[in-house]
């Protein structure tokens, strides 16, 4: 395999620690541009290949992170 297999619990601690920090909108934009915008669109940025991200506000942090970690 080109990519190593990593179990969710091996990386979950890093996500959980980040959730305790104060959110930084600009850092979030940078991450979105780098990792998400090739498939998803928010406001006027990105493309419409993947599902709309408007539903993420309904998910818990854990659900959202797991969806990112294990996309369909």
Tab-separated table of C-alpha atoms in Angstrom:
chain	number	residue	atom	x	y	z
A	1	UNK	CA	0.000	0.000	0.000
A	2	UNK	CA	1.177	3.522	-0.754
A	3	UNK	CA	-0.223	4.830	2.511
A	4	UNK	CA	0.380	3.305	5.923
A	5	UNK	CA	-2.643	1.983	7.774
A	6	UNK	CA	-3.295	3.871	10.997
A	7	UNK	CA	-6.036	3.099	13.498
A	8	UNK	CA	-8.271	5.977	14.583
A	9	UNK	CA	-7.324	5.562	18.230
A	10	UNK	CA	-3.653	6.084	17.325
A	11	UNK	CA	-4.385	9.650	16.189
A	12	UNK	CA	-7.548	10.505	18.117
A	13	UNK	CA	-5.621	11.933	21.061
A	14	UNK	CA	-4.157	14.679	18.875
A	15	UNK	CA	-7.607	15.648	17.637
A	16	UNK	CA	-9.050	15.637	21.149
A	17	UNK	CA	-6.217	17.815	22.445
A	18	UNK	CA	-6.770	20.328	19.608
A	19	UNK	CA	-10.481	20.618	20.490
A	20	UNK	CA	-9.496	21.977	23.886
A	21	UNK	CA	-7.652	24.908	22.291
A	22	UNK	CA	-9.238	28.199	21.250
A	23	UNK	CA	-10.379	27.911	17.607
A	24	UNK	CA	-8.396	29.885	15.041
A	25	UNK	CA	-10.530	30.685	11.992
A	26	UNK	CA	-7.600	31.680	9.773
A	27	UNK	CA	-5.755	28.436	10.535
A	28	UNK	CA	-8.964	26.590	9.704
A	29	UNK	CA	-9.133	28.348	6.336
A	30	UNK	CA	-5.536	27.351	5.596
A	31	UNK	CA	-6.248	23.717	6.466
A	32	UNK	CA	-9.443	23.748	4.384
A	33	UNK	CA	-7.607	25.162	1.359
A	34	UNK	CA	-4.822	22.610	1.708
A	35	UNK	CA	-6.775	19.459	2.525
A	36	UNK	CA	-10.464	19.895	1.711
A	37	UNK	CA	-11.058	22.397	-1.072
A	38	UNK	CA	-10.118	19.960	-3.836
A	39	UNK	CA	-13.416	18.138	-3.145
A	40	UNK	CA	-15.551	20.434	-0.955
A	41	UNK	CA	-16.771	24.010	-1.198
A	42	UNK	CA	-17.389	26.561	1.554
A	43	UNK	CA	-18.559	30.053	0.672
A	44	UNK	CA	-16.753	30.874	-2.585
A	45	UNK	CA	-13.814	28.511	-2.096
A	46	UNK	CA	-13.305	24.981	-3.333
A	47	UNK	CA	-15.184	22.734	-5.734
A	48	UNK	CA	-18.422	20.727	-5.631
A	49	UNK	CA	-17.177	17.133	-5.902
A	50	UNK	CA	-17.708	15.876	-2.360
A	51	UNK	CA	-20.837	16.313	-0.258
A	52	UNK	CA	-21.755	19.756	1.107
A	53	UNK	CA	-20.124	20.538	4.423
A	54	UNK	CA	-23.071	22.475	5.842
A	55	UNK	CA	-24.081	19.384	7.799
A	56	UNK	CA	-20.882	19.403	9.854
A	57	UNK	CA	-22.420	21.818	12.338
A	58	UNK	CA	-24.763	18.986	13.326
A	59	UNK	CA	-21.915	16.554	14.085
A	60	UNK	CA	-19.898	16.194	17.238
A	61	UNK	CA	-16.162	16.852	17.057
A	62	UNK	CA	-15.567	13.095	17.286
A	63	UNK	CA	-17.968	12.326	14.405
A	64	UNK	CA	-16.476	15.045	12.233
A	65	UNK	CA	-12.892	13.977	12.866
A	66	UNK	CA	-13.724	10.341	12.177
A	67	UNK	CA	-15.372	11.367	8.887
A	68	UNK	CA	-12.195	13.228	7.906
A	69	UNK	CA	-9.973	10.375	9.035
A	70	UNK	CA	-12.038	7.734	7.215
A	71	UNK	CA	-13.725	9.444	4.249
A	72	UNK	CA	-16.053	7.437	2.048
